[in-house]
CSV table of C-alpha atoms and ligand atoms in Angstrom, one decimal:
chain,number,residue,atom,x,y,z
T,1,MET,CA,-2.0,21.4,-7.4
T,2,ARG,CA,-2.2,19.0,-4.5
T,3,VAL,CA,-1.3,15.3,-4.3
T,4,PHE,CA,-3.3,12.8,-2.1
T,5,LYS,CA,-2.2,9.2,-1.4
T,6,PHE,CA,-4.5,6.5,-0.2
T,7,GLY,CA,-3.0,3.2,1.0
T,8,GLY,CA,-4.5,-0.3,0.9
T,9,ALA,CA,-6.3,0.0,4.2
T,10,SER,CA,-8.2,3.1,3.1
T,11,VAL,CA,-9.7,1.3,0.1
T,12,ASN,CA,-10.1,-2.3,1.4
T,13,SER,CA,-13.9,-2.5,1.1
T,14,ALA,CA,-16.8,-0.8,-0.7
T,15,ASP,CA,-17.5,1.3,2.4
T,16,ALA,CA,-13.8,2.3,2.6
T,17,VAL,CA,-13.9,3.4,-1.0
T,18,ARG,CA,-17.0,5.4,-0.3
T,19,ASN,CA,-15.3,7.1,2.6
T,20,MET,CA,-12.3,7.8,0.4
T,21,ALA,CA,-14.6,9.3,-2.3
T,22,HIS,CA,-16.1,11.5,0.3
T,23,ILE,CA,-12.7,12.8,1.4
T,24,VAL,CA,-11.7,13.5,-2.2
T,25,GLN,CA,-15.0,15.3,-2.9
T,26,SER,CA,-14.6,17.6,0.1
T,27,HIS,CA,-11.2,18.7,-1.2
T,28,LEU,CA,-12.0,19.5,-4.8
T,29,GLY,CA,-10.8,22.9,-5.9
T,30,ALA,CA,-10.1,24.9,-9.0
T,31,GLU,CA,-7.1,22.8,-9.9
T,32,PRO,CA,-7.4,19.0,-10.4
T,33,LEU,CA,-6.4,16.9,-7.5
T,34,VAL,CA,-3.8,14.1,-8.2
T,35,VAL,CA,-4.8,11.0,-6.2
T,36,VAL,CA,-2.4,8.1,-5.9
T,37,VAL,CA,-3.9,4.8,-4.7
T,38,SER,CA,-2.4,1.4,-3.6
T,39,ALA,CA,-3.8,-2.0,-4.1
T,40,MET,CA,-6.9,-2.8,-2.1
T,41,GLY,CA,-6.3,-4.3,1.4
T,42,LYS,CA,-3.7,-7.1,1.4
T,43,THR,CA,-3.9,-7.7,-2.4
T,44,THR,CA,-0.2,-7.3,-2.9
T,45,ASN,CA,0.6,-10.1,-0.5
T,46,LEU,CA,-1.9,-12.3,-2.4
T,47,LEU,CA,-0.4,-11.4,-5.7
T,48,GLU,CA,3.1,-12.3,-4.5
T,49,LYS,CA,1.9,-15.9,-4.2
T,50,LEU,CA,0.7,-15.8,-7.8
T,51,VAL,CA,4.1,-15.0,-9.3
T,52,PRO,CA,4.9,-18.0,-11.5
T,53,GLY,CA,7.0,-20.6,-9.7
T,54,VAL,CA,6.1,-19.4,-6.2
T,55,SER,CA,3.2,-21.7,-5.4
T,56,SER,CA,1.6,-24.7,-7.2
T,57,GLU,CA,-1.8,-24.2,-5.5
T,58,THR,CA,-2.8,-21.0,-7.2
T,59,SER,CA,-6.4,-21.6,-8.3
T,60,GLN,CA,-7.9,-20.7,-5.0
T,61,LEU,CA,-5.8,-17.6,-4.7
T,62,ARG,CA,-6.8,-16.5,-8.2
T,63,GLN,CA,-10.4,-17.0,-7.3
T,64,GLN,CA,-9.9,-14.9,-4.2
T,65,LEU,CA,-8.4,-12.1,-6.3
T,66,GLU,CA,-11.4,-12.1,-8.5
T,67,SER,CA,-14.2,-12.4,-5.9
T,68,TYR,CA,-12.6,-9.8,-3.6
T,69,HIS,CA,-12.5,-7.2,-6.4
T,70,LEU,CA,-15.8,-8.1,-7.9
T,71,ASP,CA,-17.5,-7.9,-4.5
T,72,ILE,CA,-16.1,-4.4,-4.0
T,73,ALA,CA,-17.1,-3.3,-7.5
T,74,LYS,CA,-20.7,-4.6,-7.0
T,75,GLY,CA,-20.8,-3.2,-3.5
T,76,LEU,CA,-20.1,0.2,-4.9
T,77,ILE,CA,-22.3,0.3,-8.0
T,78,ALA,CA,-24.8,-2.6,-7.8
T,79,ASP,CA,-26.6,-2.2,-11.1
T,80,ASP,CA,-23.7,-1.3,-13.3
T,81,GLN,CA,-22.5,-4.2,-15.5
T,82,SER,CA,-19.9,-2.0,-17.2
T,83,LEU,CA,-17.7,-1.9,-14.2
T,84,VAL,CA,-17.9,-5.7,-13.7
T,85,ALA,CA,-17.0,-6.1,-17.3
T,86,LYS,CA,-13.9,-3.8,-16.9
T,87,VAL,CA,-12.8,-5.8,-13.8
T,88,ARG,CA,-13.3,-9.1,-15.7
T,89,SER,CA,-11.3,-7.9,-18.7
T,90,LEU,CA,-8.4,-6.8,-16.4
T,91,LEU,CA,-8.4,-10.2,-14.8
T,92,GLN,CA,-8.3,-11.7,-18.2
T,93,GLN,CA,-5.2,-9.6,-19.0
T,94,PHE,CA,-3.8,-10.7,-15.7
T,95,ASP,CA,-4.2,-14.4,-16.7
T,96,ASP,CA,-2.6,-13.7,-20.1
T,97,THR,CA,0.3,-12.0,-18.4
T,98,VAL,CA,0.9,-14.8,-16.0
T,99,ALA,CA,0.6,-17.4,-18.8
T,100,SER,CA,3.2,-15.5,-20.9
T,101,LEU,CA,5.9,-15.5,-18.2
T,102,ASN,CA,8.7,-17.9,-17.9
T,103,PRO,CA,8.7,-19.4,-14.4
T,104,VAL,CA,12.5,-19.6,-14.1
T,105,ALA,CA,14.3,-18.3,-11.0
T,106,ASP,CA,16.4,-15.9,-13.1
T,107,ASP,CA,13.2,-14.1,-14.2
T,108,TYR,CA,11.6,-13.9,-10.8
T,109,ASN,CA,12.1,-10.2,-10.2
T,110,TYR,CA,10.9,-9.3,-13.6
T,111,ASN,CA,7.9,-11.7,-13.3
T,112,TYR,CA,7.1,-10.3,-9.9
T,113,ASP,CA,6.6,-6.8,-11.2
T,114,GLN,CA,4.5,-7.9,-14.1
T,115,VAL,CA,2.2,-9.8,-11.8
T,116,VAL,CA,2.1,-7.8,-8.6
T,117,SER,CA,1.3,-4.5,-10.5
T,118,TYR,CA,-2.2,-5.8,-11.1
T,119,GLY,CA,-3.2,-4.9,-7.6
T,120,GLU,CA,-2.9,-1.2,-8.3
T,121,LEU,CA,-4.4,-1.6,-11.8
T,122,LEU,CA,-7.5,-3.2,-10.3
T,123,SER,CA,-7.9,-0.8,-7.5
T,124,THR,CA,-7.6,2.3,-9.6
T,125,THR,CA,-9.8,1.0,-12.4
T,126,ILE,CA,-12.6,0.3,-9.9
T,127,ILE,CA,-12.1,3.6,-8.0
T,128,ALA,CA,-11.9,5.8,-11.1
T,129,HIS,CA,-15.1,4.3,-12.4
T,130,TYR,CA,-16.8,4.8,-9.1
T,131,LEU,CA,-15.7,8.4,-8.7
T,132,ASN,CA,-17.0,9.2,-12.2
T,133,SER,CA,-20.3,7.6,-11.3
T,134,TYR,CA,-20.3,9.6,-8.1
T,135,GLY,CA,-20.1,12.8,-10.1
T,136,ILE,CA,-16.4,13.5,-9.7
T,137,SER,CA,-15.0,13.7,-13.2
T,138,THR,CA,-11.9,11.5,-13.0
T,139,LEU,CA,-9.1,10.9,-15.4
T,140,TRP,CA,-7.5,7.4,-14.9
T,141,ALA,CA,-3.8,7.8,-15.6
T,142,ASP,CA,-1.3,5.0,-16.1
T,143,ALA,CA,1.5,5.5,-13.6
T,144,ARG,CA,3.7,3.5,-16.0
T,145,GLN,CA,3.6,6.3,-18.4
T,146,LEU,CA,4.5,8.8,-15.7
T,147,ILE,CA,7.2,7.3,-13.6
T,148,ILE,CA,10.2,5.8,-15.5
T,149,THR,CA,12.8,3.7,-13.8
T,150,ASP,CA,15.9,1.7,-14.6
T,151,ASP,CA,15.8,-2.1,-14.8
T,152,HIS,CA,16.1,-2.9,-11.1
T,153,TYR,CA,12.9,-4.9,-10.9
T,154,ARG,CA,11.2,-4.9,-7.5
T,155,GLU,CA,13.2,-1.8,-6.5
T,156,GLY,CA,13.2,0.4,-9.5
T,157,ARG,CA,15.4,3.5,-9.4
T,158,VAL,CA,13.7,6.5,-10.7
T,159,ASP,CA,15.1,8.1,-13.9
T,160,TRP,CA,14.2,11.7,-12.8
T,161,GLU,CA,14.8,13.3,-16.2
T,162,ALA,CA,12.6,10.9,-18.0
T,163,THR,CA,10.0,11.0,-15.3
T,164,ARG,CA,9.9,14.8,-15.4
T,165,ARG,CA,9.5,14.8,-19.1
T,166,ALA,CA,6.7,12.2,-18.9
T,167,CYS,CA,4.8,14.1,-16.2
T,168,SER,CA,4.9,17.3,-18.1
T,169,LYS,CA,3.8,15.5,-21.3
T,170,HIS,CA,0.9,13.7,-19.8
T,171,LEU,CA,-0.2,15.9,-16.9
T,172,SER,CA,0.8,19.5,-17.8
T,173,ALA,CA,-1.7,22.2,-16.8
T,174,GLU,CA,-2.7,22.5,-20.5
T,175,VAL,CA,-3.4,18.8,-20.9
T,176,LEU,CA,-5.4,18.7,-17.7
T,177,GLN,CA,-7.4,21.8,-18.6
T,178,LYS,CA,-8.2,20.2,-22.0
T,179,GLN,CA,-9.4,17.1,-20.1
T,180,GLY,CA,-11.5,19.2,-17.8
T,181,CYS,CA,-11.2,16.7,-15.0
T,182,GLN,CA,-11.4,17.3,-11.3
T,183,VAL,CA,-9.3,14.3,-10.3
T,184,VAL,CA,-6.4,12.5,-11.8
T,185,LEU,CA,-6.3,9.1,-10.4
T,186,THR,CA,-3.2,7.0,-10.7
T,187,GLN,CA,-1.5,3.9,-9.2
T,188,GLY,CA,1.1,4.0,-6.5
T,189,PHE,CA,4.1,1.6,-6.4
T,190,ILE,CA,4.2,0.9,-10.2
T,191,ALA,CA,6.3,2.4,-12.9
T,192,SER,CA,8.0,1.2,-16.1
T,193,ASN,CA,11.2,1.0,-18.0
T,194,ASN,CA,11.8,0.2,-21.7
T,195,HIS,CA,10.9,-3.5,-21.2
T,196,GLY,CA,7.8,-3.4,-19.2
T,197,THR,CA,6.4,-2.8,-15.7
T,198,THR,CA,8.6,-2.1,-12.7
T,199,THR,CA,7.8,-1.5,-9.1
T,200,LEU,CA,9.4,0.8,-6.5
T,201,GLY,CA,9.6,-1.7,-3.6
T,202,ARG,CA,7.0,-2.8,-1.1
T,203,GLU,CA,5.0,0.0,0.5
T,204,GLY,CA,6.3,2.2,-2.3
T,205,SER,CA,3.1,4.2,-3.0
T,206,ASP,CA,4.0,7.0,-0.7
T,207,TYR,CA,7.2,7.4,-2.8
T,208,SER,CA,5.1,7.4,-6.0
T,209,ALA,CA,3.1,10.3,-4.7
T,210,ALA,CA,6.2,12.2,-3.7
T,211,ILE,CA,7.8,11.6,-7.1
T,212,LEU,CA,4.7,13.0,-8.8
T,213,ALA,CA,4.5,15.9,-6.3
T,214,ASN,CA,8.1,16.8,-7.1
T,215,CYS,CA,7.7,16.5,-10.9
T,216,LEU,CA,4.4,18.4,-11.0
T,217,GLY,CA,5.6,21.1,-8.5
T,218,ALA,CA,2.7,20.3,-6.2
T,219,GLU,CA,1.8,22.8,-3.4
T,220,SER,CA,1.4,19.9,-0.9
T,221,MET,CA,1.1,16.2,-0.5
T,222,THR,CA,-1.3,14.4,1.9
T,223,ILE,CA,-1.1,10.8,3.0
T,224,TRP,CA,-4.4,9.5,4.4
T,225,LYS,CA,-3.8,6.8,7.0
T,226,ASP,CA,-5.6,4.8,9.7
T,227,VAL,CA,-3.7,6.7,12.4
T,228,PRO,CA,-4.4,10.3,13.5
T,229,GLY,CA,-1.1,11.5,12.2
T,230,PHE,CA,2.6,11.0,12.9
T,231,LEU,CA,2.7,9.5,16.3
T,232,ASN,CA,5.7,9.3,18.6
T,233,ALA,CA,5.5,5.5,18.6
T,234,ASP,CA,3.7,2.7,16.7
T,235,PRO,CA,0.4,2.3,18.5
T,236,LYS,CA,0.6,-1.5,17.8
T,237,PHE,CA,3.5,-1.6,20.3
T,238,PHE,CA,2.9,1.3,22.5
T,239,HIS,CA,0.1,2.8,24.6
T,240,ASN,CA,-0.4,6.5,25.2
T,241,THR,CA,1.1,7.7,22.0
T,242,VAL,CA,1.4,11.4,21.4
T,243,LYS,CA,0.7,13.0,18.0
T,244,ILE,CA,3.5,15.1,16.6
T,245,ARG,CA,2.0,18.1,14.9
T,246,GLN,CA,5.1,19.4,13.2
T,247,ILE,CA,8.2,17.6,12.0
T,248,PRO,CA,11.2,19.0,10.2
T,249,TYR,CA,12.0,17.2,6.9
T,250,ASN,CA,15.4,16.0,8.2
T,251,GLU,CA,13.8,14.6,11.4
T,252,ALA,CA,11.3,12.7,9.3
T,253,ILE,CA,14.1,11.3,7.2
T,254,GLU,CA,16.0,10.2,10.3
T,255,LEU,CA,12.9,8.6,11.8
T,256,ALA,CA,12.1,6.7,8.6
T,257,TYR,CA,15.7,5.5,8.4
T,258,TYR,CA,15.5,4.2,12.0
T,259,GLY,CA,12.4,2.3,11.0
T,260,ALA,CA,9.4,4.5,11.7
T,261,SER,CA,6.8,2.8,9.5
T,262,VAL,CA,4.4,5.7,9.1
T,263,ILE,CA,6.1,6.8,5.9
T,264,HIS,CA,8.3,5.1,3.3
T,265,PRO,CA,11.9,6.1,3.8
T,266,LYS,CA,12.4,7.5,0.3
T,267,THR,CA,9.3,9.7,0.4
T,268,VAL,CA,10.5,12.8,2.2
T,269,LYS,CA,13.6,13.8,0.1
T,270,PRO,CA,11.8,14.6,-3.2
T,271,LEU,CA,9.4,16.8,-1.2
T,272,GLN,CA,12.1,18.5,0.8
T,273,ASN,CA,14.0,19.2,-2.4
T,274,LYS,CA,11.1,21.3,-3.7
T,275,GLY,CA,9.9,22.6,-0.3
T,276,ILE,CA,6.6,20.8,-0.6
T,277,PRO,CA,4.9,20.1,2.8
T,278,LEU,CA,3.7,16.6,3.6
T,279,PHE,CA,0.6,16.2,5.6
T,280,VAL,CA,-0.3,12.9,7.4
T,281,ASN,CA,-4.1,12.8,8.0
T,282,SER,CA,-6.5,10.2,9.3
T,283,PHE,CA,-9.1,8.8,6.8
T,284,VAL,CA,-11.1,7.7,9.9
T,285,THR,CA,-11.4,11.3,11.3
T,286,PRO,CA,-10.7,13.3,8.2
T,287,GLU,CA,-11.7,16.6,9.7
T,288,SER,CA,-9.3,16.5,12.5
T,289,GLU,CA,-5.8,18.0,12.2
T,290,GLY,CA,-3.0,15.6,11.4
T,291,SER,CA,0.7,16.1,11.2
T,292,ALA,CA,2.8,18.3,9.0
T,293,ILE,CA,6.3,17.5,7.8
T,294,GLY,CA,8.0,20.6,6.4
T,295,ASP,CA,10.4,23.4,6.9
T,296,PHE,CA,10.2,23.5,10.7
T,297,HIS,CA,13.1,24.0,13.1
T,298,ALA,CA,12.2,21.3,15.6
T,299,ILE,CA,9.5,18.8,16.3
T,300,SER,CA,6.4,20.0,18.1
T,301,PRO,CA,5.3,19.1,20.7
T,302,GLU,CA,8.7,18.0,22.0
T,303,THR,CA,8.5,14.5,23.3
T,304,PRO,CA,10.5,11.3,23.1
T,305,LEU,CA,10.0,9.3,19.9
T,306,TYR,CA,10.3,5.5,20.0
T,307,ILE,CA,11.0,3.2,17.1
T,308,PHE,CA,11.1,-0.6,17.7
T,309,ARG,CA,12.6,-3.0,15.2
T,310,ASN,CA,11.7,-6.6,16.1
T,311,ASP,CA,13.2,-9.9,15.2
T,312,GLN,CA,16.8,-8.6,15.2
T,313,ILE,CA,20.0,-10.6,15.2
T,314,LEU,CA,23.3,-9.4,16.6
T,315,LEU,CA,26.4,-10.8,15.0
T,316,SER,CA,29.8,-10.4,16.6
T,317,ILE,CA,32.7,-11.0,14.3
T,318,LEU,CA,36.2,-11.8,15.6
T,319,PRO,CA,39.5,-12.5,13.9
T,320,ARG,CA,40.4,-16.2,13.9
T,321,ASP,CA,43.8,-15.6,15.3
T,322,TYR,CA,42.4,-13.7,18.4
T,323,SER,CA,44.1,-10.5,17.2
T,324,PHE,CA,42.6,-7.1,16.9
T,325,ILE,CA,39.9,-6.2,14.4
T,326,ALA,CA,41.8,-4.0,11.9
T,327,GLU,CA,40.8,-1.9,8.9
T,328,ASP,CA,41.5,-4.8,6.4
T,329,ASN,CA,39.0,-7.0,8.3
T,330,LEU,CA,36.4,-4.2,8.2
T,331,GLN,CA,37.0,-3.8,4.5
T,332,VAL,CA,36.3,-7.6,3.9
T,333,ILE,CA,33.2,-7.4,6.2
T,334,PHE,CA,31.7,-4.4,4.5
T,335,GLY,CA,32.4,-5.9,1.1
T,336,LEU,CA,30.5,-8.9,2.0
T,337,LEU,CA,27.5,-7.0,3.4
T,338,ASN,CA,27.4,-4.9,0.3
T,339,GLU,CA,27.6,-8.0,-2.0
T,340,LEU,CA,24.8,-9.8,-0.2
T,341,GLY,CA,22.7,-6.6,0.2
T,342,VAL,CA,22.5,-6.8,4.0
T,343,ARG,CA,21.3,-3.7,5.6
T,344,VAL,CA,23.0,-2.9,8.9
T,345,ASN,CA,20.7,-1.4,11.5
T,346,LEU,CA,23.4,-0.7,14.1
T,347,MET,CA,27.1,-1.4,14.2
T,348,GLN,CA,29.9,-1.1,16.8
T,349,ASN,CA,33.5,-1.7,16.8
T,350,SER,CA,35.8,-2.7,19.7
T,351,ALA,CA,39.4,-3.8,19.8
T,352,LEU,CA,38.6,-7.4,19.4
T,353,SER,CA,35.3,-7.6,17.6
T,354,PHE,CA,33.0,-5.9,15.2
T,355,SER,CA,29.2,-6.2,15.9
T,356,ILE,CA,26.3,-5.6,13.6
T,357,CYS,CA,22.6,-5.7,14.3
T,358,ILE,CA,20.5,-6.8,11.3
T,359,ASP,CA,17.0,-8.0,10.5
T,360,ASN,CA,16.5,-11.7,10.8
T,361,ASN,CA,16.0,-12.7,7.2
T,362,PRO,CA,16.9,-16.4,7.6
T,363,GLN,CA,18.2,-16.9,4.0
T,364,LEU,CA,20.3,-13.9,4.0
T,365,VAL,CA,21.6,-14.4,7.5
T,366,GLY,CA,22.5,-18.0,6.7
T,367,ARG,CA,24.5,-17.0,3.7
T,368,LEU,CA,26.2,-14.2,5.5
T,369,VAL,CA,27.2,-16.3,8.5
T,370,GLU,CA,28.5,-19.1,6.3
T,371,ARG,CA,30.7,-16.7,4.3
T,372,LEU,CA,31.9,-14.9,7.4
T,373,LYS,CA,32.8,-18.2,9.1
T,374,SER,CA,35.2,-19.0,6.4
T,375,MET,CA,37.3,-16.0,7.5
T,376,PHE,CA,36.3,-15.1,11.1
T,377,ARG,CA,34.9,-16.5,14.3
T,378,VAL,CA,31.2,-15.5,14.5
T,379,ARG,CA,28.9,-15.4,17.5
T,380,TYR,CA,25.3,-14.6,17.3
T,381,ASN,CA,22.2,-13.8,19.4
T,382,ASP,CA,18.8,-13.8,17.9
T,383,ASN,CA,15.3,-12.9,19.0
T,384,LEU,CA,16.3,-9.4,19.9
T,385,GLN,CA,14.7,-5.9,19.7
T,386,LEU,CA,16.5,-2.8,18.5
T,387,ILE,CA,15.0,0.2,20.2
T,388,THR,CA,15.7,3.7,19.1
T,389,ILE,CA,14.7,6.7,21.3
T,390,ARG,CA,15.0,10.2,19.9
T,391,TYR,CA,15.1,12.9,22.6
T,392,TYR,CA,15.6,10.4,25.4
T,393,THR,CA,15.9,10.9,29.1
T,394,GLN,CA,17.4,8.3,31.4
T,395,GLN,CA,14.0,7.8,33.0
T,396,VAL,CA,12.5,7.1,29.6
T,397,ILE,CA,15.3,4.6,28.7
T,398,ASP,CA,14.8,2.8,32.1
T,399,SER,CA,11.1,2.6,31.6
T,400,ILE,CA,11.6,0.8,28.2
T,401,VAL,CA,14.5,-1.5,29.1
T,402,VAL,CA,13.1,-2.4,32.5
T,403,ASP,CA,15.2,-5.4,33.6
T,404,ARG,CA,16.3,-6.6,30.2
T,405,PRO,CA,20.1,-6.9,29.7
T,406,VAL,CA,21.4,-4.4,27.2
T,407,LEU,CA,23.6,-6.2,24.6
T,408,LEU,CA,24.6,-3.2,22.7
T,409,GLU,CA,24.1,0.5,23.3
T,410,GLN,CA,24.9,3.7,21.4
T,411,ARG,CA,24.1,7.2,22.5
T,412,SER,CA,24.4,10.5,20.7
T,413,ARG,CA,23.2,13.9,21.9
T,414,THR,CA,19.7,13.2,20.5
T,415,THR,CA,19.4,9.5,20.0
T,416,GLU,CA,19.7,6.4,22.2
T,417,GLN,CA,19.9,3.0,20.5
T,418,LEU,CA,19.7,-0.3,22.4
T,419,VAL,CA,19.7,-3.9,21.5
T,420,VAL,CA,17.9,-6.0,24.1
T,421,PRO,CA,16.2,-9.5,24.2
T,422,ALA,CA,12.6,-9.3,22.9
T,423,LYS,CA,9.9,-9.3,25.5
T,424,ALA,CA,8.0,-12.5,25.6
T,425,GLY,CA,5.4,-12.4,22.8
T,426,GLU,CA,7.2,-9.8,20.7
K,501,LIG,N1,0.6,-2.2,-2.8
K,501,LIG,C1,2.0,-2.1,-2.5
K,501,LIG,C2,2.3,-2.8,-1.2
K,501,LIG,O1,1.4,-3.3,-0.5
K,501,LIG,C3,2.5,-0.7,-2.4
K,501,LIG,C4,1.9,0.2,-1.3
K,501,LIG,O2,0.9,-0.2,-0.7
K,501,LIG,O3,2.5,1.2,-0.9
K,501,LIG,O4,3.5,-2.9,-0.9
K,502,MG,MG1,0.2,-0.6,1.6
């Protein structure tokens, strides 16, 4: 069995869905294909604003949610009222859900998952209907019955035992054979616990597909993207990118950790654990060869890889009494970072100070600095860029830094990391 994942950009219009259906059709085989789909286009961003308490001006956004999905549905199957009726009934359920929620701050995370999950429910309802009408017999599966999490809303942690049991109950070979379907279509990103819907974190659909691939013992997983494969840099920030044809699992995990956005950081591990290869292919040129992440010894072709994290802040933390930074200081600092949930992208210790590079999340940074200032002296620089270069050469580093001052630098045998002021406009 193979697992495919299509993200929001691959299903953001009727034409895009047609293209997706074409790709699915050309890969049908003896066994059903499991297809995981995200919300259409930027629907998740829109839904975030419809969580109770977030915005008072919701009627226009609600209207937008409706017209966007109805337009796509009608664009796909013009003369079929049953699909329009299905979409309308789901939107009615959405309204009922929103109305039933208590808009208090304490319930925000729970409310978020109940509301935002409708993006994936809408997209898969439309696409399943379309695939069936296109002649591909498709079973719509509710991911909330397949992926079970704990009660960390907005970032559910998978209960692997329960998920494995649920997958073999609902999607075992016997069940699928009985259904006689060619495709099982399900939602990315969403899951459930005992109390309702949960989600796996923004951009979590890759992870959903990997969880299913692991639990179903898939032979491979393929992510269909708007880039030709796994590139050595984000084409938004870098010209002349090189496609990496083969990437070892651990390399992909490192790259996702440093911030490579092509795959969600949690995605690779469940695949690696079962030795399932991950292909990254282009939905724009589906026939061309993409990238493979798997049991390889080294990346191929060998080339420097660049990861840019923008909008970074560098905090330098110094003892108030101008003494050395000691282990007890570090313990306090790490305790605070952990308590506030601040992710450190790079850190460095010297005799007199401890420095951390973090994302500029104004609320979080404000609280962190305030708490730190009650115990330490704190200096900070903002508007910075954290650059990670794997397989660097000095020439490559110089060409990236140019004449910017380097505020922090760390170098290992394979990886160079630099914190520099952002270039104008970045
Ligand atoms: N729709 C969700 C998001 O936009 C999940 C995903 O696309 O992976 O974050
Ligand atoms: Mg997405």
